């Protein structure tokens, strides 16, 4: 199995503990980015995982690349050039105070990339699937066009195309996201996201009776959104995560997966005491990719992916480091957190 992911690898700076940006006098340095997070998870699963991006030829960028290599990610498709690596800052939330992310990625190397930088026919040679997210297409029109070209090439080569919508309001507007992602869906096979993003981006209106008290959808409401996406864009599969925020530290988390035949399965629900929420959705996406490309059933796939997303949120940093065995143990009910001796 070979999966190719395309996106922006960034430097991540986080104040220690629960310090706020205005209090911090030091930052923990790590690396991350949605598609890179997926690539790392897939490599941890034993998949031939290749990551494509453009980055400057300097020591900070090379340190980021080397971190991917340390997990076994194939970085041979990375293009070098441009002036800077994108940066993002993460302030951890606590209790009623939400986490906060600030981006500093304007004019990054990948945002300034040209179509001629990427030979997609070569980069996708031998691949079973191509993975991208709405974050990458949000960077600028040029990068969206590059991603569109990758999807078209993948389709011509019979390669599955998988998208995580990953809407980020700090990067673009809903109108722009609708225009770009509606076009991208025409060459996408599997869509991953959440109902809030899907409804906001594509203008999906859910009947009032499918809401619980407040703004949360019922199980039938979540399935309604997935079915609308599947029908509107002729998708083979739609996977949605569902998050209920108790506080910045405690979330309830589950997911659904539906296929073209109409089969829809929900995962078990997890109550998570969060260590680092960022990357949880990416670990879920990796679980979906790994499972569906590996021909697992709908039920097996959604349970594995939800367990992968849950475990990531108990792990510091962007990258998930859970093994297939750990994820399967949780998916199969080993959830007491007792010491493994």
Short mmCIF file of C-alpha atoms in Angstrom, two decimals:
data_model
loop_
_atom_site.label_atom_id
_atom_site.label_comp_id
_atom_site.label_asym_id
_atom_site.label_seq_id
_atom_site.Cartn_x
_atom_site.Cartn_y
_atom_site.Cartn_z
CA UNK A 1 0.00 0.00 0.00
CA UNK A 2 1.37 3.43 -0.98
CA UNK A 3 -0.29 6.70 0.04
CA UNK A 4 0.88 10.12 -1.17
CA UNK A 5 -0.02 13.22 0.88
CA UNK A 6 0.39 16.86 -0.20
CA UNK A 7 0.42 19.86 2.12
CA UNK A 8 2.43 22.34 4.16
CA UNK A 9 4.86 21.23 6.86
CA UNK A 10 5.17 23.92 9.53
CA UNK A 11 7.15 24.89 12.58
CA UNK A 12 4.92 24.72 15.67
CA UNK A 13 5.64 26.90 18.70
CA UNK A 14 3.78 26.22 21.96
CA UNK A 15 4.15 27.96 25.35
CA UNK A 16 4.95 25.53 28.16
CA UNK A 17 2.02 24.05 30.08
CA UNK A 18 -1.01 26.32 30.08
CA UNK A 19 0.86 29.62 29.75
CA UNK A 20 -0.84 32.11 27.47
CA UNK A 21 1.03 33.81 24.63
CA UNK A 22 1.27 37.05 26.59
CA UNK A 23 2.81 35.26 29.57
CA UNK A 24 5.30 33.02 27.80
CA UNK A 25 9.04 33.65 27.72
CA UNK A 26 9.83 30.35 25.98
CA UNK A 27 8.20 28.05 23.44
CA UNK A 28 8.42 24.33 22.78
CA UNK A 29 9.48 23.68 19.20
CA UNK A 30 7.86 20.87 17.21
CA UNK A 31 6.67 20.41 13.63
CA UNK A 32 3.30 19.60 12.14
CA UNK A 33 0.63 20.18 9.54
CA UNK A 34 -2.51 18.22 8.72
CA UNK A 35 -1.21 16.23 5.76
CA UNK A 36 2.17 15.63 7.37
CA UNK A 37 0.37 14.34 10.47
CA UNK A 38 -1.53 11.88 8.29
CA UNK A 39 1.68 10.80 6.55
CA UNK A 40 3.36 10.10 9.92
CA UNK A 41 0.40 8.06 11.19
CA UNK A 42 0.33 6.00 8.02
CA UNK A 43 4.07 5.33 8.28
CA UNK A 44 3.50 4.18 11.87
CA UNK A 45 0.93 1.73 10.49
CA UNK A 46 3.59 0.20 8.24
CA UNK A 47 2.31 1.89 5.08
CA UNK A 48 4.58 3.19 2.32
CA UNK A 49 3.76 6.81 3.15
CA UNK A 50 5.11 9.58 0.89
CA UNK A 51 4.84 13.29 1.64
CA UNK A 52 5.04 16.06 -0.95
CA UNK A 53 5.56 19.75 -0.24
CA UNK A 54 7.84 22.67 -1.05
CA UNK A 55 10.16 24.05 1.61
CA UNK A 56 13.19 26.33 1.79
CA UNK A 57 16.65 24.82 1.74
CA UNK A 58 17.63 25.92 5.24
CA UNK A 59 18.37 24.16 8.51
CA UNK A 60 14.95 24.74 10.10
CA UNK A 61 13.14 23.27 7.12
CA UNK A 62 15.61 20.40 6.92
CA UNK A 63 15.04 19.67 10.61
CA UNK A 64 11.32 19.40 9.85
CA UNK A 65 12.03 17.06 6.94
CA UNK A 66 14.34 14.95 9.09
CA UNK A 67 11.60 14.60 11.71
CA UNK A 68 9.32 13.10 9.06
CA UNK A 69 12.13 10.78 7.98
CA UNK A 70 12.58 9.60 11.57
CA UNK A 71 9.06 8.15 11.42
CA UNK A 72 9.74 6.42 8.12
CA UNK A 73 7.96 8.88 5.84
CA UNK A 74 9.28 9.00 2.26
CA UNK A 75 10.38 12.61 1.69
CA UNK A 76 11.95 12.11 -1.74
CA UNK A 77 9.09 14.08 -3.33
CA UNK A 78 9.83 17.27 -1.39
CA UNK A 79 10.80 20.24 -3.57
CA UNK A 80 13.28 22.82 -2.26
CA UNK A 81 13.07 26.56 -2.80
CA UNK A 82 11.34 29.66 -1.50
CA UNK A 83 12.16 31.87 1.45
CA UNK A 84 10.46 30.53 4.53
CA UNK A 85 8.77 27.70 6.37
CA UNK A 86 5.27 28.40 7.63
CA UNK A 87 4.88 28.82 11.40
CA UNK A 88 1.95 28.40 13.71
CA UNK A 89 1.57 29.14 17.41
CA UNK A 90 -0.62 27.08 19.74
CA UNK A 91 -1.92 28.29 23.11
CA UNK A 92 -3.47 25.43 25.09
CA UNK A 93 -6.91 26.06 26.51
CA UNK A 94 -8.13 24.99 29.93
CA UNK A 95 -11.58 24.57 31.41
CA UNK A 96 -13.79 27.31 29.92
CA UNK A 97 -10.89 29.00 28.06
CA UNK A 98 -10.49 27.60 24.53
CA UNK A 99 -7.20 26.88 22.82
CA UNK A 100 -5.96 29.48 20.36
CA UNK A 101 -3.97 29.14 17.13
CA UNK A 102 -2.16 31.98 15.36
CA UNK A 103 -0.80 31.41 11.84
CA UNK A 104 2.33 32.98 10.39
CA UNK A 105 2.46 31.29 6.99
CA UNK A 106 1.96 34.05 4.43
CA UNK A 107 4.39 33.76 1.50
CA UNK A 108 5.73 30.44 2.79
CA UNK A 109 7.60 28.27 0.31
CA UNK A 110 4.63 26.05 -0.53
CA UNK A 111 2.26 29.03 -0.78
CA UNK A 112 4.56 30.50 -3.43
CA UNK A 113 4.99 27.20 -5.29
CA UNK A 114 4.47 26.94 -9.05
CA UNK A 115 2.76 24.12 -10.98
CA UNK A 116 6.08 23.32 -12.64
CA UNK A 117 7.53 22.41 -9.22
CA UNK A 118 5.58 19.14 -9.12
CA UNK A 119 5.64 16.27 -11.62
CA UNK A 120 2.49 14.56 -10.39
CA UNK A 121 2.69 11.73 -12.88
CA UNK A 122 6.02 10.74 -11.35
CA UNK A 123 5.13 11.61 -7.74
CA UNK A 124 1.99 9.45 -7.88
CA UNK A 125 3.59 6.51 -9.63
CA UNK A 126 2.60 3.28 -7.86
CA UNK A 127 0.30 5.04 -5.38
CA UNK A 128 -2.98 3.56 -4.16
CA UNK A 129 -4.35 6.86 -2.83
CA UNK A 130 -3.70 10.61 -2.82
CA UNK A 131 -4.58 12.62 0.29
CA UNK A 132 -5.12 16.38 0.63
CA UNK A 133 -7.07 18.75 2.88
CA UNK A 134 -8.99 21.99 2.63
CA UNK A 135 -6.17 23.66 4.56
CA UNK A 136 -3.80 23.30 1.63
CA UNK A 137 -6.33 24.56 -0.91
CA UNK A 138 -6.98 27.55 1.39
CA UNK A 139 -3.39 28.83 1.19
CA UNK A 140 -3.90 30.57 -2.17
CA UNK A 141 -5.39 30.03 -5.62
CA UNK A 142 -2.07 28.81 -6.97
CA UNK A 143 -1.76 26.01 -4.42
CA UNK A 144 -5.41 25.05 -4.95
CA UNK A 145 -4.66 24.74 -8.67
CA UNK A 146 -1.62 22.56 -7.93
CA UNK A 147 -3.75 20.32 -5.71
CA UNK A 148 -6.45 20.13 -8.40
CA UNK A 149 -3.82 19.00 -10.89
CA UNK A 150 -2.67 16.29 -8.48
CA UNK A 151 -6.26 15.04 -8.08
CA UNK A 152 -6.83 14.98 -11.85
CA UNK A 153 -3.60 13.06 -12.38
CA UNK A 154 -4.54 10.60 -9.65
CA UNK A 155 -7.94 10.01 -11.23
CA UNK A 156 -6.36 9.35 -14.64
CA UNK A 157 -4.04 6.81 -13.02
CA UNK A 158 -6.88 5.05 -11.21
CA UNK A 159 -5.72 6.27 -7.79
CA UNK A 160 -8.26 6.98 -5.04
CA UNK A 161 -8.48 10.65 -4.01
CA UNK A 162 -9.24 11.45 -0.37
CA UNK A 163 -9.99 14.86 1.13
CA UNK A 164 -10.38 16.06 4.71
CA UNK A 165 -12.38 19.30 4.50
CA UNK A 166 -10.57 20.83 7.51
CA UNK A 167 -12.14 24.30 7.27
CA UNK A 168 -10.02 27.04 8.89
CA UNK A 169 -11.80 30.39 9.18
CA UNK A 170 -8.47 32.17 9.77
CA UNK A 171 -7.31 31.13 6.29
CA UNK A 172 -10.31 31.84 4.04
CA UNK A 173 -14.02 32.63 3.87
CA UNK A 174 -16.88 30.18 3.63
CA UNK A 175 -17.79 31.51 0.17
CA UNK A 176 -14.26 30.90 -1.10
CA UNK A 177 -14.15 27.48 0.54
CA UNK A 178 -17.45 26.54 -1.11
CA UNK A 179 -16.24 27.58 -4.55
CA UNK A 180 -12.90 25.80 -4.34
CA UNK A 181 -13.92 22.66 -2.47
CA UNK A 182 -17.09 22.11 -4.53
CA UNK A 183 -14.82 21.99 -7.57
CA UNK A 184 -12.33 19.70 -5.80
CA UNK A 185 -15.08 17.28 -4.80
CA UNK A 186 -15.69 16.50 -8.47
CA UNK A 187 -12.40 14.57 -8.52
CA UNK A 188 -12.56 13.19 -4.96
CA UNK A 189 -13.65 9.68 -3.96
CA UNK A 190 -13.66 9.83 -0.14
CA UNK A 191 -14.59 12.89 1.93
CA UNK A 192 -13.72 13.26 5.61
CA UNK A 193 -14.88 16.08 7.86
CA UNK A 194 -17.48 17.05 10.43
CA UNK A 195 -21.09 18.07 10.03
CA UNK A 196 -20.55 21.69 11.11
CA UNK A 197 -17.89 22.30 8.45
CA UNK A 198 -19.82 20.44 5.77
CA UNK A 199 -23.05 22.35 6.44
CA UNK A 200 -21.27 25.72 6.58
CA UNK A 201 -19.16 25.21 3.46
CA UNK A 202 -21.73 23.59 1.20
CA UNK A 203 -24.92 25.16 2.55
CA UNK A 204 -26.46 21.91 3.74
CA UNK A 205 -29.65 22.56 5.71
CA UNK A 206 -30.57 19.89 8.25
CA UNK A 207 -34.26 19.52 9.23
CA UNK A 208 -35.01 20.92 12.69
CA UNK A 209 -36.25 17.58 14.01
CA UNK A 210 -32.77 16.10 13.55
CA UNK A 211 -31.28 18.38 16.20
CA UNK A 212 -30.97 17.60 19.89
CA UNK A 213 -31.37 20.36 22.48
CA UNK A 214 -28.99 23.13 21.49
CA UNK A 215 -27.11 22.89 18.22
CA UNK A 216 -26.00 19.24 18.37
CA UNK A 217 -27.25 16.86 15.70
CA UNK A 218 -28.79 13.50 16.52
CA UNK A 219 -27.29 10.34 15.05
CA UNK A 220 -29.85 10.62 12.26
CA UNK A 221 -28.83 14.25 11.75
CA UNK A 222 -25.19 13.30 11.34
CA UNK A 223 -26.17 10.60 8.86
CA UNK A 224 -28.31 13.13 6.97
CA UNK A 225 -25.28 15.37 6.43
CA UNK A 226 -23.13 12.44 5.30
CA UNK A 227 -25.82 11.30 2.87
CA UNK A 228 -26.19 14.81 1.46
CA UNK A 229 -22.45 15.03 0.81
CA UNK A 230 -22.40 11.59 -0.77
CA UNK A 231 -25.36 12.38 -3.03
CA UNK A 232 -24.29 15.89 -3.98
CA UNK A 233 -20.75 14.94 -5.02
CA UNK A 234 -21.18 11.27 -5.98
CA UNK A 235 -18.70 10.14 -3.32
CA UNK A 236 -17.79 6.53 -2.59
CA UNK A 237 -17.46 7.12 1.18
CA UNK A 238 -18.10 9.92 3.67
CA UNK A 239 -16.60 9.87 7.17
CA UNK A 240 -17.58 12.40 9.82
CA UNK A 241 -16.15 12.96 13.28
CA UNK A 242 -18.47 14.15 16.04
CA UNK A 243 -17.09 16.14 18.97
CA UNK A 244 -19.03 17.28 22.00
CA UNK A 245 -17.04 19.80 24.01
CA UNK A 246 -17.53 19.47 27.74
CA UNK A 247 -14.64 21.86 28.39
CA UNK A 248 -11.28 22.67 26.83
CA UNK A 249 -9.92 19.64 28.69
CA UNK A 250 -12.69 17.07 28.25
CA UNK A 251 -14.41 16.11 24.99
CA UNK A 252 -16.72 13.34 23.87
CA UNK A 253 -15.69 11.93 20.52
CA UNK A 254 -17.16 9.45 18.04
CA UNK A 255 -17.53 9.07 14.28
CA UNK A 256 -19.57 7.66 11.42
CA UNK A 257 -18.72 6.17 8.04
CA UNK A 258 -21.12 5.58 5.17
CA UNK A 259 -20.57 4.02 1.76
CA UNK A 260 -22.17 4.34 -1.66
CA UNK A 261 -24.62 1.50 -0.97
CA UNK A 262 -26.12 3.41 1.95
CA UNK A 263 -24.52 1.37 4.72
CA UNK A 264 -23.77 3.64 7.68
CA UNK A 265 -21.89 2.64 10.83
CA UNK A 266 -21.15 4.64 13.99
CA UNK A 267 -18.14 4.07 16.21
CA UNK A 268 -18.30 3.76 19.96
CA UNK A 269 -18.09 7.06 21.84
CA UNK A 270 -15.00 8.07 23.81
CA UNK A 271 -14.78 10.57 26.65
CA UNK A 272 -11.27 12.01 26.35
CA UNK A 273 -9.26 13.95 28.91
CA UNK A 274 -7.27 15.93 26.38
CA UNK A 275 -3.50 16.16 26.37
CA UNK A 276 -3.24 17.76 22.92
CA UNK A 277 -6.32 17.96 20.72
CA UNK A 278 -4.43 19.11 17.61
CA UNK A 279 -3.91 16.26 15.18
CA UNK A 280 -6.82 14.19 16.46
CA UNK A 281 -8.76 14.64 13.24
CA UNK A 282 -5.64 13.88 11.22
CA UNK A 283 -5.12 10.61 13.08
CA UNK A 284 -8.77 9.78 12.35
CA UNK A 285 -8.20 10.54 8.66
CA UNK A 286 -5.14 8.30 8.61
CA UNK A 287 -7.22 5.55 10.18
CA UNK A 288 -9.88 5.90 7.49
CA UNK A 289 -7.31 5.88 4.68
CA UNK A 290 -5.47 2.88 6.13
CA UNK A 291 -8.65 0.92 6.69
CA UNK A 292 -10.52 1.63 3.45
CA UNK A 293 -7.53 1.29 1.14
CA UNK A 294 -6.72 -1.88 3.08
CA UNK A 295 -10.22 -3.22 2.27
CA UNK A 296 -11.55 -3.31 5.84
CA UNK A 297 -15.32 -3.27 6.35
CA UNK A 298 -17.19 -0.06 7.06
CA UNK A 299 -17.64 -1.03 10.71
CA UNK A 300 -14.00 -2.06 11.18
CA UNK A 301 -12.84 1.12 9.45
CA UNK A 302 -14.84 3.58 11.54
CA UNK A 303 -13.93 1.83 14.80
CA UNK A 304 -10.23 1.80 13.95
CA UNK A 305 -10.23 5.44 12.81
CA UNK A 306 -12.14 6.71 15.86
CA UNK A 307 -9.79 4.85 18.19
CA UNK A 308 -6.79 6.34 16.33
CA UNK A 309 -8.24 9.83 16.72
CA UNK A 310 -8.93 9.25 20.41
CA UNK A 311 -5.40 8.02 21.19
CA UNK A 312 -3.77 10.93 19.36
CA UNK A 313 -5.55 13.39 21.63
CA UNK A 314 -3.77 11.80 24.60
CA UNK A 315 -0.37 12.51 22.98
CA UNK A 316 1.73 15.70 22.95
CA UNK A 317 2.51 17.38 19.63
CA UNK A 318 1.00 17.14 16.15
CA UNK A 319 2.20 13.65 15.31
CA UNK A 320 0.41 10.50 16.46
CA UNK A 321 2.73 7.70 17.52
CA UNK A 322 0.16 4.95 18.13
CA UNK A 323 0.73 1.52 16.62
CA UNK A 324 -1.88 -0.57 14.84
CA UNK A 325 -1.90 -2.97 17.82
CA UNK A 326 -2.57 -0.13 20.32
CA UNK A 327 -5.38 1.26 18.20
CA UNK A 328 -6.97 -2.12 17.63
CA UNK A 329 -6.84 -2.84 21.36
CA UNK A 330 -8.76 0.34 22.10
CA UNK A 331 -11.19 -0.27 19.24
CA UNK A 332 -11.83 -3.72 20.66
CA UNK A 333 -12.65 -2.41 24.12
CA UNK A 334 -9.36 -2.15 26.06
CA UNK A 335 -9.99 1.34 27.40
CA UNK A 336 -9.29 1.23 31.13
CA UNK A 337 -5.90 2.96 30.89
CA UNK A 338 -4.27 0.46 33.25
CA UNK A 339 -0.49 0.11 33.18
CA UNK A 340 0.73 -2.41 30.61
CA UNK A 341 3.34 -4.58 32.36
#
